[in-house]
GROMACS .gro file of C-alpha atoms in nm:
model
  388
    1MET     CA    1  15.273  25.846  32.820
    2THR     CA    2  15.263  25.617  33.180
    3ASP     CA    3  15.090  25.339  33.378
    4LEU     CA    4  14.798  25.518  33.453
    5ASP     CA    5  14.711  25.773  33.216
    6THR     CA    6  14.852  25.830  32.910
    7ARG     CA    7  14.835  26.267  32.968
    8MET     CA    8  15.145  26.364  33.050
    9ALA     CA    9  15.229  26.562  33.326
   10PRO     CA   10  15.260  26.988  33.301
   11THR     CA   11  15.574  27.176  33.357
   12ALA     CA   12  15.648  27.378  33.683
   13SER     CA   13  15.553  27.705  33.572
   14SER     CA   14  15.256  27.561  33.344
   15ALA     CA   15  15.133  27.352  33.636
   16LEU     CA   16  15.144  27.726  33.872
   17ARG     CA   17  14.947  27.905  33.637
   18ARG     CA   18  14.688  27.639  33.598
   19ALA     CA   19  14.690  27.622  33.977
   20ALA     CA   20  14.660  28.011  34.023
   21PRO     CA   21  14.270  28.051  34.029
   22ALA     CA   22  14.273  27.759  34.325
   23LEU     CA   23  14.533  27.883  34.528
   24LEU     CA   24  14.456  28.283  34.533
   25GLY     CA   25  14.109  28.112  34.654
   26TYR     CA   26  14.281  27.962  34.923
   27ALA     CA   27  14.460  28.230  35.013
   28ALA     CA   28  14.159  28.455  35.035
   29VAL     CA   29  14.003  28.150  35.287
   30ARG     CA   30  14.274  28.104  35.457
   31ALA     CA   31  14.260  28.469  35.576
   32LEU     CA   32  13.919  28.490  35.674
   33GLY     CA   33  13.974  28.136  35.914
   34LEU     CA   34  14.286  28.396  36.034
   35LEU     CA   35  14.093  28.691  36.062
   36ALA     CA   36  13.793  28.540  36.246
   37LEU     CA   37  14.047  28.367  36.482
   38THR     CA   38  14.193  28.732  36.539
   39LEU     CA   39  13.899  28.912  36.615
   40TRP     CA   40  13.720  28.676  36.842
   41SER     CA   41  14.081  28.583  37.006
   42ALA     CA   42  14.092  28.948  37.082
   43ALA     CA   43  13.724  28.942  37.271
   44ARG     CA   44  13.821  28.718  37.473
   45ASP     CA   45  14.175  28.836  37.544
   46LYS     CA   46  14.391  28.553  37.423
   47SER     CA   47  14.637  28.556  37.168
   48ALA     CA   48  14.563  28.419  36.838
   49TYR     CA   49  14.914  28.350  36.726
   50THR     CA   50  14.999  28.194  37.072
   51LEU     CA   51  14.692  28.007  36.961
   52LEU     CA   52  14.847  27.853  36.643
   53THR     CA   53  15.135  27.793  36.746
   54ALA     CA   54  15.193  27.668  37.126
   55ARG     CA   55  14.889  27.482  37.206
   56TRP     CA   56  14.849  27.112  37.314
   57ASP     CA   57  15.086  26.935  36.977
   58ALA     CA   58  15.214  27.240  36.879
   59LEU     CA   59  15.367  27.253  37.178
   60TRP     CA   60  15.520  26.833  37.155
   61TYR     CA   61  15.651  26.909  36.806
   62THR     CA   62  15.866  27.236  36.929
   63ARG     CA   63  16.047  27.037  37.260
   64VAL     CA   64  16.116  26.761  36.985
   65ALA     CA   65  16.275  27.066  36.808
   66GLU     CA   66  16.467  27.220  37.082
   67GLN     CA   67  16.564  26.924  37.282
   68GLY     CA   68  16.483  26.599  37.122
   69TYR     CA   69  16.352  26.274  37.228
   70GLY     CA   70  16.342  26.162  37.539
   71TYR     CA   71  16.027  26.362  37.751
   72GLU     CA   72  15.811  26.232  37.901
   73VAL     CA   73  15.457  26.286  38.135
   74HIS     CA   74  15.334  26.083  38.358
   75MET     CA   75  14.968  26.113  38.421
   76PRO     CA   76  14.841  26.079  38.801
   77ASN     CA   77  14.616  25.765  38.613
   78GLY     CA   78  14.994  25.647  38.524
   79ASP     CA   79  14.922  25.667  38.205
   80VAL     CA   80  15.285  25.782  38.029
   81HIS     CA   81  15.257  26.057  37.717
   82SER     CA   82  15.617  26.007  37.554
   83ASN     CA   83  15.691  26.266  37.290
   84LEU     CA   84  15.828  25.959  37.065
   85ALA     CA   85  15.472  25.901  36.964
   86PHE     CA   86  15.554  26.251  36.750
   87PHE     CA   87  15.747  26.144  36.450
   88PRO     CA   88  16.027  26.354  36.392
   89LEU     CA   89  16.001  26.576  36.015
   90LEU     CA   90  15.801  26.873  36.127
   91PRO     CA   91  16.000  26.884  36.439
   92TRP     CA   92  16.375  26.867  36.225
   93LEU     CA   93  16.222  27.155  36.035
   94GLU     CA   94  16.133  27.337  36.299
   95ARG     CA   95  16.503  27.300  36.394
   96LEU     CA   96  16.647  27.369  36.059
   97GLY     CA   97  16.412  27.689  36.016
   98ALA     CA   98  16.489  27.882  36.395
   99THR     CA   99  16.923  27.737  36.258
  100LEU     CA  100  16.895  27.889  35.947
  101THR     CA  101  16.683  28.160  36.025
  102PRO     CA  102  16.601  28.445  36.310
  103LEU     CA  103  16.257  28.271  36.438
  104SER     CA  104  16.221  28.060  36.694
  105HIS     CA  105  16.144  27.727  36.687
  106ALA     CA  106  15.776  27.783  36.745
  107ASP     CA  107  15.767  28.064  36.439
  108ALA     CA  108  15.945  27.811  36.245
  109GLY     CA  109  15.685  27.580  36.294
  110PHE     CA  110  15.410  27.811  36.187
  111VAL     CA  111  15.624  27.922  35.880
  112VAL     CA  112  15.647  27.538  35.803
  113SER     CA  113  15.305  27.495  35.835
  114LEU     CA  114  15.200  27.808  35.656
  115LEU     CA  115  15.377  27.665  35.322
  116ALA     CA  116  15.288  27.333  35.353
  117SER     CA  117  14.928  27.430  35.372
  118PHE     CA  118  14.990  27.571  35.052
  119ALA     CA  119  15.183  27.292  34.903
  120ALA     CA  120  14.921  27.085  35.028
  121ALA     CA  121  14.695  27.252  34.844
  122TRP     CA  122  14.833  27.291  34.509
  123GLY     CA  123  14.872  26.930  34.536
  124ILE     CA  124  14.481  26.848  34.591
  125PHE     CA  125  14.420  27.051  34.245
  126ALA     CA  126  14.670  26.905  34.075
  127VAL     CA  127  14.548  26.566  34.182
  128ALA     CA  128  14.164  26.644  34.113
  129ASP     CA  129  14.257  26.849  33.785
  130HIS     CA  130  14.407  26.546  33.654
  131VAL     CA  131  14.129  26.285  33.745
  132TYR     CA  132  13.846  26.537  33.678
  133GLY     CA  133  13.903  26.858  33.552
  134ARG     CA  134  14.042  27.210  33.610
  135ARG     CA  135  13.667  27.351  33.745
  136ALA     CA  136  13.661  27.052  33.976
  137GLY     CA  137  14.044  27.045  34.063
  138VAL     CA  138  13.943  27.459  34.191
  139ARG     CA  139  13.638  27.313  34.358
  140ALA     CA  140  13.844  27.059  34.562
  141VAL     CA  141  14.062  27.281  34.697
  142LEU     CA  142  13.833  27.513  34.852
  143LEU     CA  143  13.633  27.226  34.977
  144TRP     CA  144  13.961  27.156  35.176
  145ALA     CA  145  13.989  27.496  35.285
  146VAL     CA  146  13.614  27.551  35.406
  147LEU     CA  147  13.575  27.274  35.616
  148PRO     CA  148  13.523  27.322  35.977
  149VAL     CA  149  13.842  27.218  36.127
  150GLY     CA  150  14.016  27.422  35.829
  151ILE     CA  151  14.215  27.600  36.076
  152VAL     CA  152  14.466  27.325  36.161
  153GLN     CA  153  14.582  27.396  35.827
  154SER     CA  154  14.738  27.689  35.951
  155MET     CA  155  14.870  27.585  36.303
  156ALA     CA  156  15.201  27.493  36.389
  157TYR     CA  157  15.040  27.070  36.390
  158SER     CA  158  15.214  26.806  36.140
  159GLU     CA  159  14.834  26.807  35.862
  160SER     CA  160  14.915  27.050  35.632
  161LEU     CA  161  15.282  26.884  35.618
  162PHE     CA  162  15.144  26.536  35.545
  163THR     CA  163  14.841  26.619  35.329
  164ALA     CA  164  15.139  26.795  35.090
  165LEU     CA  165  15.357  26.500  35.120
  166ALA     CA  166  15.030  26.280  35.050
  167ALA     CA  167  14.872  26.469  34.779
  168TRP     CA  168  15.222  26.531  34.533
  169SER     CA  169  15.290  26.188  34.645
  170LEU     CA  170  15.025  26.040  34.491
  171TYR     CA  171  14.975  26.237  34.231
  172ALA     CA  172  15.299  26.140  34.090
  173VAL     CA  173  15.217  25.779  34.061
  174LEU     CA  174  14.910  25.923  33.833
  175THR     CA  175  15.118  26.027  33.629
  176GLY     CA  176  15.372  25.724  33.684
  177ARG     CA  177  15.690  25.903  33.821
  178TRP     CA  178  15.729  25.610  34.084
  179VAL     CA  179  16.073  25.742  34.245
  180THR     CA  180  15.954  26.073  34.299
  181ALA     CA  181  15.634  25.915  34.439
  182GLY     CA  182  15.835  25.676  34.693
  183THR     CA  183  16.057  25.943  34.776
  184LEU     CA  184  15.758  26.102  34.927
  185ALA     CA  185  15.547  25.861  35.078
  186LEU     CA  186  15.917  25.818  35.242
  187LEU     CA  187  15.873  26.218  35.393
  188ALA     CA  188  15.497  26.136  35.491
  189GLY     CA  189  15.623  25.824  35.685
  190LEU     CA  190  15.808  26.057  35.908
  191THR     CA  191  15.594  26.287  35.949
  192ARG     CA  192  15.324  26.100  36.107
  193PRO     CA  193  15.118  25.745  36.120
  194VAL     CA  194  14.879  25.759  35.900
  195GLY     CA  195  15.162  25.765  35.621
  196ILE     CA  196  15.113  25.366  35.599
  197ALA     CA  197  14.867  25.489  35.418
  198VAL     CA  198  15.035  25.619  35.126
  199VAL     CA  199  15.247  25.389  35.124
  200ALA     CA  200  14.983  25.133  35.086
  201ALA     CA  201  14.905  25.323  34.789
  202VAL     CA  202  15.198  25.320  34.632
  203TRP     CA  203  15.137  24.986  34.705
  204ALA     CA  204  14.841  24.939  34.558
  205ALA     CA  205  14.880  25.166  34.263
  206GLY     CA  206  15.229  24.926  34.161
  207ILE     CA  207  15.113  24.597  34.228
  208ALA     CA  208  14.840  24.667  33.962
  209SER     CA  209  15.069  24.832  33.720
  210PHE     CA  210  15.304  24.468  33.675
  211VAL     CA  211  14.998  24.224  33.720
  212ARG     CA  212  14.895  24.456  33.414
  213ASP     CA  213  15.258  24.473  33.229
  214ARG     CA  214  15.218  24.087  33.275
  215SER     CA  215  14.912  24.065  32.993
  216THR     CA  216  15.145  24.372  32.828
  217PRO     CA  217  15.369  24.237  32.497
  218THR     CA  218  15.573  24.557  32.531
  219PRO     CA  219  15.923  24.557  32.729
  220HIS     CA  220  15.889  24.789  33.041
  221GLY     CA  221  16.232  24.690  33.170
  222PRO     CA  222  16.359  25.049  33.261
  223ARG     CA  223  16.023  25.161  33.408
  224ARG     CA  224  15.941  24.840  33.579
  225ALA     CA  225  16.300  24.897  33.779
  226THR     CA  226  16.192  25.265  33.909
  227ARG     CA  227  15.887  25.131  33.976
  228ALA     CA  228  16.033  24.888  34.200
  229LEU     CA  229  16.265  25.128  34.374
  230GLY     CA  230  15.972  25.400  34.406
  231MET     CA  231  15.772  25.051  34.596
  232LEU     CA  232  16.112  25.017  34.775
  233LEU     CA  233  16.106  25.368  34.901
  234ALA     CA  234  15.780  25.469  35.004
  235PRO     CA  235  15.778  25.213  35.380
  236LEU     CA  236  16.129  25.350  35.465
  237GLY     CA  237  16.001  25.641  35.630
  238THR     CA  238  15.738  25.460  35.803
  239ALA     CA  239  15.967  25.160  35.902
  240GLY     CA  240  16.299  25.332  35.986
  241TYR     CA  241  16.110  25.577  36.270
  242VAL     CA  242  15.860  25.288  36.441
  243LEU     CA  243  16.183  25.041  36.433
  244TRP     CA  244  16.481  25.335  36.575
  245VAL     CA  245  16.163  25.378  36.796
  246GLY     CA  246  16.164  25.051  36.904
  247HIS     CA  247  16.490  25.005  36.953
  248ARG     CA  248  16.539  25.353  37.179
  249THR     CA  249  16.250  25.199  37.461
  250GLY     CA  250  16.380  24.849  37.433
  251LYS     CA  251  16.083  24.671  37.327
  252GLY     CA  252  16.173  24.630  36.932
  253PRO     CA  253  15.949  24.643  36.691
  254LEU     CA  254  15.602  24.687  36.859
  255GLY     CA  255  15.787  24.950  37.126
  256TYR     CA  256  15.582  25.214  36.909
  257LEU     CA  257  15.269  25.061  37.013
  258ASP     CA  258  15.340  25.100  37.330
  259VAL     CA  259  15.437  25.427  37.329
  260GLN     CA  260  15.042  25.536  37.196
  261ALA     CA  261  14.980  25.317  37.433
  262GLY     CA  262  15.104  25.510  37.692
  263TRP     CA  263  14.870  25.767  37.551
  264ARG     CA  264  14.534  25.524  37.516
  265ASN     CA  265  14.540  25.537  37.171
  266GLY     CA  266  14.549  25.291  36.953
  267PHE     CA  267  14.332  25.099  36.657
  268ASP     CA  268  14.047  24.889  36.773
  269GLY     CA  269  13.779  24.902  36.518
  270GLY     CA  270  13.553  25.179  36.633
  271TYR     CA  271  13.442  24.989  36.943
  272ALA     CA  272  13.579  25.304  37.172
  273PHE     CA  273  13.404  25.551  36.952
  274ALA     CA  274  13.095  25.352  36.887
  275ARG     CA  275  13.081  25.326  37.328
  276PHE     CA  276  13.122  25.706  37.337
  277VAL     CA  277  12.908  25.797  37.012
  278ALA     CA  278  12.651  25.567  37.264
  279ASP     CA  279  12.684  25.766  37.522
  280LYS     CA  280  12.575  26.059  37.456
  281PHE     CA  281  12.239  25.976  37.364
  282THR     CA  282  12.222  25.904  37.809
  283SER     CA  283  12.064  26.305  37.778
  284PHE     CA  284  11.903  26.530  37.612
  285PRO     CA  285  12.067  26.779  37.531
  286SER     CA  286  12.399  26.562  37.422
  287ALA     CA  287  12.166  26.269  37.241
  288LEU     CA  288  12.169  26.577  36.980
  289ALA     CA  289  12.581  26.580  36.971
  290GLY     CA  290  12.514  26.194  36.928
  291ILE     CA  291  12.323  26.208  36.615
  292GLY     CA  292  12.546  26.480  36.477
  293LEU     CA  293  12.821  26.218  36.527
  294ILE     CA  294  12.669  25.943  36.377
  295VAL     CA  295  12.509  26.180  36.062
  296GLY     CA  296  12.891  26.286  35.999
  297VAL     CA  297  13.040  25.939  36.060
  298GLY     CA  298  12.727  25.816  35.749
  299LEU     CA  299  12.845  26.146  35.506
  300VAL     CA  300  13.169  26.005  35.532
  301ALA     CA  301  13.096  25.615  35.466
  302TRP     CA  302  12.894  25.784  35.228
  303LEU     CA  303  13.147  26.018  35.067
  304TYR     CA  304  13.352  25.707  35.030
  305VAL     CA  305  13.087  25.452  34.821
  306VAL     CA  306  13.059  25.711  34.601
  307CYS     CA  307  13.477  25.783  34.533
  308VAL     CA  308  13.414  25.384  34.511
  309ARG     CA  309  13.103  25.434  34.257
  310GLN     CA  310  13.247  25.738  33.995
  311GLY     CA  311  13.569  25.477  33.963
  312GLN     CA  312  13.833  25.730  34.117
  313PRO     CA  313  14.206  25.610  34.083
  314LEU     CA  314  14.271  25.318  34.284
  315PRO     CA  315  14.557  25.484  34.452
  316LEU     CA  316  14.329  25.749  34.601
  317LEU     CA  317  14.089  25.463  34.717
  318VAL     CA  318  14.305  25.266  34.892
  319TYR     CA  319  14.482  25.610  35.031
  320GLY     CA  320  14.102  25.768  35.131
  321GLY     CA  321  13.994  25.443  35.251
  322ILE     CA  322  14.296  25.380  35.494
  323VAL     CA  323  14.281  25.759  35.643
  324THR     CA  324  13.921  25.742  35.699
  325ALA     CA  325  13.959  25.335  35.922
  326LEU     CA  326  14.234  25.488  36.077
  327ALA     CA  327  14.082  25.847  36.211
  328LEU     CA  328  13.710  25.656  36.273
  329CYS     CA  329  13.897  25.349  36.422
  330ALA     CA  330  14.170  25.503  36.714
  331SER     CA  331  13.982  25.437  37.024
  332SER     CA  332  14.082  25.763  37.201
  333TYR     CA  333  14.084  26.118  37.110
  334PHE     CA  334  13.769  26.146  37.065
  335GLY     CA  335  13.761  26.554  37.002
  336SER     CA  336  14.020  26.540  36.750
  337LYS     CA  337  13.834  26.285  36.505
  338PRO     CA  338  13.729  26.572  36.280
  339ARG     CA  339  14.116  26.698  36.224
  340LEU     CA  340  14.222  26.317  36.168
  341LEU     CA  341  14.037  26.294  35.879
  342LEU     CA  342  14.171  26.584  35.705
  343PRO     CA  343  14.419  26.491  35.459
  344ALA     CA  344  14.172  26.230  35.355
  345PHE     CA  345  14.091  26.502  35.080
  346PRO     CA  346  13.984  26.219  34.823
  347LEU     CA  347  13.706  26.201  34.994
  348LEU     CA  348  13.596  26.582  34.840
  349LEU     CA  349  13.630  26.523  34.518
  350PRO     CA  350  13.259  26.373  34.478
  351LEU     CA  351  13.138  26.732  34.591
  352ALA     CA  352  13.405  26.896  34.374
  353LEU     CA  353  13.259  26.742  34.100
  354SER     CA  354  12.868  26.781  34.145
  355LEU     CA  355  13.012  27.192  34.234
  356SER     CA  356  13.218  27.209  33.891
  357ARG     CA  357  12.911  27.086  33.709
  358LEU     CA  358  12.725  27.408  33.882
  359ARG     CA  359  12.721  27.795  33.720
  360THR     CA  360  13.009  27.920  33.886
  361PRO     CA  361  12.864  28.194  34.066
  362ARG     CA  362  12.620  27.948  34.231
  363SER     CA  363  12.909  27.748  34.366
  364ALA     CA  364  13.117  28.084  34.450
  365GLY     CA  365  12.769  28.172  34.670
  366VAL     CA  366  12.768  27.849  34.772
  367LEU     CA  367  13.147  27.794  34.886
  368ALA     CA  368  13.169  28.190  35.054
  369GLY     CA  369  12.890  28.114  35.272
  370VAL     CA  370  13.035  27.770  35.389
  371ALA     CA  371  13.348  27.951  35.413
  372VAL     CA  372  13.225  28.256  35.636
  373ALA     CA  373  13.050  27.974  35.861
  374SER     CA  374  13.417  27.743  35.895
  375ALA     CA  375  13.592  28.073  35.972
  376VAL     CA  376  13.348  28.185  36.230
  377TYR     CA  377  13.328  27.803  36.391
  378GLY     CA  378  13.719  27.762  36.383
  379ALA     CA  379  13.774  28.098  36.590
  380PHE     CA  380  13.494  27.905  36.819
  381TRP     CA  381  13.619  27.594  36.843
  382LEU     CA  382  14.053  27.640  36.877
  383ASN     CA  383  13.949  27.917  37.141
  384GLY     CA  384  13.787  27.631  37.385
  385SER     CA  385  13.899  27.403  37.563
  386GLY     CA  386  13.951  27.070  37.436
  387PRO     CA  387  14.242  27.009  37.188
  388PRO     CA  388  14.176  27.003  36.811
   0.00000   0.00000   0.00000
């Protein structure tokens, strides 16, 4: 019996068998996306593998793995792009892979992301299965796979690694495994700044459990101790790296914010993004893009409202809400917002639940059609000029 649910978590072998349809479907969708990317890139005389492993953030992670921190690019407008903006877990794993195998750092990054994407898919299934059942779990994984920016899951980026750690941390919270949840939250906090969303989810669930315990006459000494330990572990990754950056830069606890400011990135409540959308309405062709952005943001907001109305567990609501808020309210890199929303998989659970109520052939047909569109869009998008 756990704090949040009376069902016991299954063993690893039975859990893998239960998740097998979701993982096989995920593999098929990702294979389709990689095939489309390969064909599109070949037609443009580009290397699909280079696009996956040596572009934008992937280059920054590889440089950290190869040379460590301290690299900066001084831009013509005076901005300073420092690699301290990139959290260390993925570069650490790239360096480990390059040390233990013949792989290059970039190759190791691709392998880490590939394995992490399947771990993320399994974690998403575990969470959705626990909350809504197996059919919804399978469809949640497939929906995550067929997102328009799903190709990022196969890139040497940190999104797949972060989503894997976040999903399994949330599953550990839901099944009352507090030390595991806190440890995974710690690692998520070493992966991306949005790791604070996982920390907040662990803390919200922990505080709620302590409050419930006050009204329960049964003693909970050992359980309270492990819960408190998990909560103490959770923020150490994020806090440790942020404080280290502050020490390295000599700017104290807020030094990491200065690093992000050098990239013109920060949190402004969505003001800059709103201006970006408003600027789209200055001409007719771009106005269509503006309408699309408004519809997209509205859809995200509506999905979160549905999550609340359907009574998703508190840790999922906290995690999904913070990931969404940080993605939409960041003050720069507007073209990257769909990618930044990639870890917000709880938003997909209402759609997964709806698809699970359809007959299997019908839901499979819907997902197959979206998978083809996603594969084509991903190939087009990654071959474009802007950063994904």
